[in-house]
Tab-separated table of C-alpha atoms in Angstrom:
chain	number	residue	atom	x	y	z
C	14	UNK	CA	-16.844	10.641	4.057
C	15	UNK	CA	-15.999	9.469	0.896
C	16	UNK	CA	-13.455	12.014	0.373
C	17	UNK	CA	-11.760	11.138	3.324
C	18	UNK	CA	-11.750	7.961	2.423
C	19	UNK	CA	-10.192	8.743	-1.232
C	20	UNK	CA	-7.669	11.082	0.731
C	21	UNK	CA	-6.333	8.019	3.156
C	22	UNK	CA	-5.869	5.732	0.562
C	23	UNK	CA	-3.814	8.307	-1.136
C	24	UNK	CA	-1.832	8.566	1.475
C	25	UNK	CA	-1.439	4.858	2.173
C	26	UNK	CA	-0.356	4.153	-1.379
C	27	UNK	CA	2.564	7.128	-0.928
C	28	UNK	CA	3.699	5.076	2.053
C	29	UNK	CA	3.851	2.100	0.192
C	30	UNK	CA	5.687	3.858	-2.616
C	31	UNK	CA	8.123	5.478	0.311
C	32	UNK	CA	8.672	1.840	1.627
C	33	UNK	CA	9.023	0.093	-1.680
C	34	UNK	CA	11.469	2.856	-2.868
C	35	UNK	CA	13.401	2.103	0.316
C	36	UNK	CA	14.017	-1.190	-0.509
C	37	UNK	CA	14.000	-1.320	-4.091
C	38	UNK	CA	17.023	1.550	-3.990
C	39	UNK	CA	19.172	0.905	-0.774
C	40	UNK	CA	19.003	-2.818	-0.317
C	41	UNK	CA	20.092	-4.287	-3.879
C	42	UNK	CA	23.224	-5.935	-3.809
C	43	UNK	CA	23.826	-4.973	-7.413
C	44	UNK	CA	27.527	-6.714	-6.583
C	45	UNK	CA	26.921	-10.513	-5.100
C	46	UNK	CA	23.178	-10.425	-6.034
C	47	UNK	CA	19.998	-10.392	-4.342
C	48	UNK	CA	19.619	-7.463	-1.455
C	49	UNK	CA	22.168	-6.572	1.331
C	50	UNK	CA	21.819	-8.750	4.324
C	51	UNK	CA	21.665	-5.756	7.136
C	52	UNK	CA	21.257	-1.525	7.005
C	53	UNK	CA	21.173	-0.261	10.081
C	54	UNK	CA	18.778	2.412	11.106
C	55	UNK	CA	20.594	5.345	9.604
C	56	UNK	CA	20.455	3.680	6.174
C	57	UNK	CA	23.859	2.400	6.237
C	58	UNK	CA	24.731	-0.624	4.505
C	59	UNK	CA	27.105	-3.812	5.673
C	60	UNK	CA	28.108	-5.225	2.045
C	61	UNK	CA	29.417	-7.927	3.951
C	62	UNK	CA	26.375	-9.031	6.321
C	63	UNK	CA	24.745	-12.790	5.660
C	64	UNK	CA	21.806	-12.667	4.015
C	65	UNK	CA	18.579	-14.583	5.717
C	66	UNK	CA	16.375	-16.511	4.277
C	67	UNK	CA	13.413	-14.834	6.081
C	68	UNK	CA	14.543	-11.575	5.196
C	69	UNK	CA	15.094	-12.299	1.431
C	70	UNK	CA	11.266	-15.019	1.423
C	71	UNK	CA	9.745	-11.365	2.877
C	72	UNK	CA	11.591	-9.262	0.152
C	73	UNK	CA	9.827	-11.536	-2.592
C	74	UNK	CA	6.523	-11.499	-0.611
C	75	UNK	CA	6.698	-7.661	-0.609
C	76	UNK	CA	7.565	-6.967	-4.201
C	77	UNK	CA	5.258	-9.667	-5.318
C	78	UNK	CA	2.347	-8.173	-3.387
C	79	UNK	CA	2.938	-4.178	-3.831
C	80	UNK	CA	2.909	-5.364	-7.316
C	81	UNK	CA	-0.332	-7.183	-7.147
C	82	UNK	CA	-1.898	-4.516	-5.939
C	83	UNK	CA	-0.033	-1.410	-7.666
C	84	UNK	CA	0.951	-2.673	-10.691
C	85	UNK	CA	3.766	-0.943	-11.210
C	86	UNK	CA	6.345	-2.824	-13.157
C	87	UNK	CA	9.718	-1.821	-11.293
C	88	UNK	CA	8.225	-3.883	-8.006
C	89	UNK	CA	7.744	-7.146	-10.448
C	90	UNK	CA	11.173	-6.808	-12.040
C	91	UNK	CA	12.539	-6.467	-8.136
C	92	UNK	CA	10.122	-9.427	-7.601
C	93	UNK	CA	11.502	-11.733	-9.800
C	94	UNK	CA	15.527	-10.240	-8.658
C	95	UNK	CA	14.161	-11.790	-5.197
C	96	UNK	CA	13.125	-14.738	-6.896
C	97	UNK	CA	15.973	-15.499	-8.877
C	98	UNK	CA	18.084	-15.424	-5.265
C	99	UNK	CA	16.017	-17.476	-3.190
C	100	UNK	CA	15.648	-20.012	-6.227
C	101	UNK	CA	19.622	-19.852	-6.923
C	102	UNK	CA	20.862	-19.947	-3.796
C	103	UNK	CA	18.557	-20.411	-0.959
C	104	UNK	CA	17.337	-23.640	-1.866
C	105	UNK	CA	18.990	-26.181	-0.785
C	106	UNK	CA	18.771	-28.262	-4.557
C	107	UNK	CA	20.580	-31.913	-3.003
C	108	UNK	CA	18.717	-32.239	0.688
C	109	UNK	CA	15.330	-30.262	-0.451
C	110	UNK	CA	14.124	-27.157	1.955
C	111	UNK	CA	15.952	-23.550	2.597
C	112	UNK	CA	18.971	-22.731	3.958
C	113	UNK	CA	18.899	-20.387	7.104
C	114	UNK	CA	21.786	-18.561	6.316
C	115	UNK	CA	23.781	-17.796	3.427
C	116	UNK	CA	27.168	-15.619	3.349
C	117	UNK	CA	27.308	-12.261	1.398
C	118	UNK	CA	28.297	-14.046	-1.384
C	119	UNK	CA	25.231	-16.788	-1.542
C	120	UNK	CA	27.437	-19.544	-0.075
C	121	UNK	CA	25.514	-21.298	2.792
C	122	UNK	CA	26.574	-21.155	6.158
C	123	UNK	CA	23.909	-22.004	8.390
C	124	UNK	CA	22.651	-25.102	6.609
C	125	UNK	CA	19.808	-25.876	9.204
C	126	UNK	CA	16.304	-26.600	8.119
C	127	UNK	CA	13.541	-24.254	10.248
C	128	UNK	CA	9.945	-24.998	9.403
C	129	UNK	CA	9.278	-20.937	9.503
C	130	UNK	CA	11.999	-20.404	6.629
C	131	UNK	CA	10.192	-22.757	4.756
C	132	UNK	CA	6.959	-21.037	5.575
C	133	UNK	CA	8.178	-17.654	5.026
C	134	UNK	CA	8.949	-19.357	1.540
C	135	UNK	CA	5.858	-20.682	0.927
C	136	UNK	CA	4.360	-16.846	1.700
C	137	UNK	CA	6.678	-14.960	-0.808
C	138	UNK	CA	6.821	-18.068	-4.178
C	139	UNK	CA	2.910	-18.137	-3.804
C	140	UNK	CA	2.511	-14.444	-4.056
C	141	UNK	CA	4.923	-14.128	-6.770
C	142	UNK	CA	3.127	-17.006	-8.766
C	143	UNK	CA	0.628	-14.525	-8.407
C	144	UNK	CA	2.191	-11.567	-9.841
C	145	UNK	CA	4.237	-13.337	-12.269
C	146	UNK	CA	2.525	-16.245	-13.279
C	147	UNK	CA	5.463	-18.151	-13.176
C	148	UNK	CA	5.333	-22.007	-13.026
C	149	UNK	CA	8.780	-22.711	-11.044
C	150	UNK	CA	7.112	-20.604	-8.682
C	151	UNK	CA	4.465	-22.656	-7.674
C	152	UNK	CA	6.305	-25.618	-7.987
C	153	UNK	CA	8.557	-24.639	-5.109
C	154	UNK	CA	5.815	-23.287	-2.584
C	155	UNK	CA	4.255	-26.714	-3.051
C	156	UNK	CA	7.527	-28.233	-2.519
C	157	UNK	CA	8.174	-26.265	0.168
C	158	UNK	CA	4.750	-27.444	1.717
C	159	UNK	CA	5.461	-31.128	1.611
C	160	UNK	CA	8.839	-30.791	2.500
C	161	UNK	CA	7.310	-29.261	5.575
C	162	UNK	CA	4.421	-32.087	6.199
C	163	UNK	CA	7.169	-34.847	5.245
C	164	UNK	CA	10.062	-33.650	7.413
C	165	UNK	CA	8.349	-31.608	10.772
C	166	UNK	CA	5.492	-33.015	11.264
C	167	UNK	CA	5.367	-34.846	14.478
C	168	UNK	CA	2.826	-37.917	14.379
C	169	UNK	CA	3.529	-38.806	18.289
C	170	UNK	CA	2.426	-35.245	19.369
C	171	UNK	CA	0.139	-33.688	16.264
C	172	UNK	CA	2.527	-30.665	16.293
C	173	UNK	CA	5.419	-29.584	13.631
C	174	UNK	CA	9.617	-29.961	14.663
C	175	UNK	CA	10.612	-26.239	14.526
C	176	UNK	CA	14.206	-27.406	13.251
C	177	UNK	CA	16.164	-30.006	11.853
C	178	UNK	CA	19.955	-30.330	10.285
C	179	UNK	CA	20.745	-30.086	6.827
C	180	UNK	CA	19.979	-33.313	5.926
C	181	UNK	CA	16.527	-33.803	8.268
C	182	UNK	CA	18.095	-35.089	11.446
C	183	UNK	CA	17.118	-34.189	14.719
C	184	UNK	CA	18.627	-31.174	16.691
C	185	UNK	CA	19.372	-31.023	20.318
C	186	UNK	CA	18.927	-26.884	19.782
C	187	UNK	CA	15.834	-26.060	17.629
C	188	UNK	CA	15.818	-22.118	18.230
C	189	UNK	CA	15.554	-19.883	15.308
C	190	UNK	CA	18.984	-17.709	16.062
C-alpha cells in the first residue's frame, strides 16, 4: 500500500513538473513582459492577444504554490515575473482595484472593476507572500480585500456588486466577458 502510495505521488509531482514546464517555457512573453495572453490548443502562441487579469492572478497563484510545495527555485523566479506584471501593470495605481484587460503591451483596455479579478488577486499575492515573503505582497491582497468590502458590497441586499466602472460607478452590464 505504501508503495503505491510512494509510486502516485511520483507520478503526480511529474505532472506538475509537465504542467509547470508548460507554462514556465511557452507562455513567457520574454518581449512585452509577463506571459502571452492566449496559445491555442496546439501550443501556438498569439504575441498579440490581451492579457487577463484572471489568467495572469492564476499564473502567480500557480508558480507561487508549485513552489511552496516543490521548492524548486525556477517556479519562484517565474513567481515573482508574475508578480512584477500584475503589480506593474494590472493594478490600477490612481482608482485602486485590477484592470480586466490589458493589451499585449500592458496598456489597459478594459478598465472595468470585477469583484472575481480582485479575488483571483487576492488568491495568487497571498500565496506568493507565502513563497516569497515579500511585504508588497501582502499589502496588495489586503488591499485588494477592502477594496472589495468598500466598493461591492451591497448593504441593501447582504450580497457583493459583481462589477463596477473604472472609477466604482455602477454598470448597467455586470457580466464577466
Amino acid at each position: 500500500m505504501i508503495r503505491a502510495i510512494t509510486e502516485m505521488i511520483k507520478v503526480q509531482e511529474l505532472e506538475l513538473e509537465r504542467i509547470m514546464d508548460f507554462w514556465g517555457t511557452k507562455a513567457v512573453d520574454h518581449k512585452n513582459g509577463g506571459f502571452f495572453g492566449s496559445i491555442d490548443s496546439f501550443g501556438k502562441i498569439n504575441p498579440k492577444a490581451n492579457k487577463g487579469a484572471i489568467l495572469n492572478c492564476r499564473i502567480l497563484w500557480s508558480f507561487s504554490a508549485a513552489y511552496n510545495y516543490s521548492k524548486n527555485a525556477e517556479y519562484l523566479k517565474l513567481a515573482e515575473r508574475a508578480f512584477n506584471y500584475v503589480a506593474n501593470f494590472f493594478i490600477d495605481k490612481r482608482n485602486g482595484g485590477v484592470f480586466w484587460e490589458l493589451d499585449y503591451l500592458g496598456k489597459p483596455i478594459n478598465t472595468r472593476k470585477q469583484a472575481y479579478a480582485l479575488g483571483f488577486a487576492i488568491y495568487g499575492l497571498s500565496e506568493y507572500y507565502r513563497a516569497s515573503g515579500n511585504e508588497k505582497a501582502l499589502l496588495l491582497a489586503q488591499e485588494m480585500f477592502w477594496t472589495i468590502e468598500k466598493n461591492f458590497f451591497d448593504p441593501q441586499y447582504g450580497g457583493y456588486i459583481e462589477a463596477l466602472s473604472e472609477n466604482w460607478n455602477h454598470l448597467d452590464d455586470m457580466r464577466l466577458s
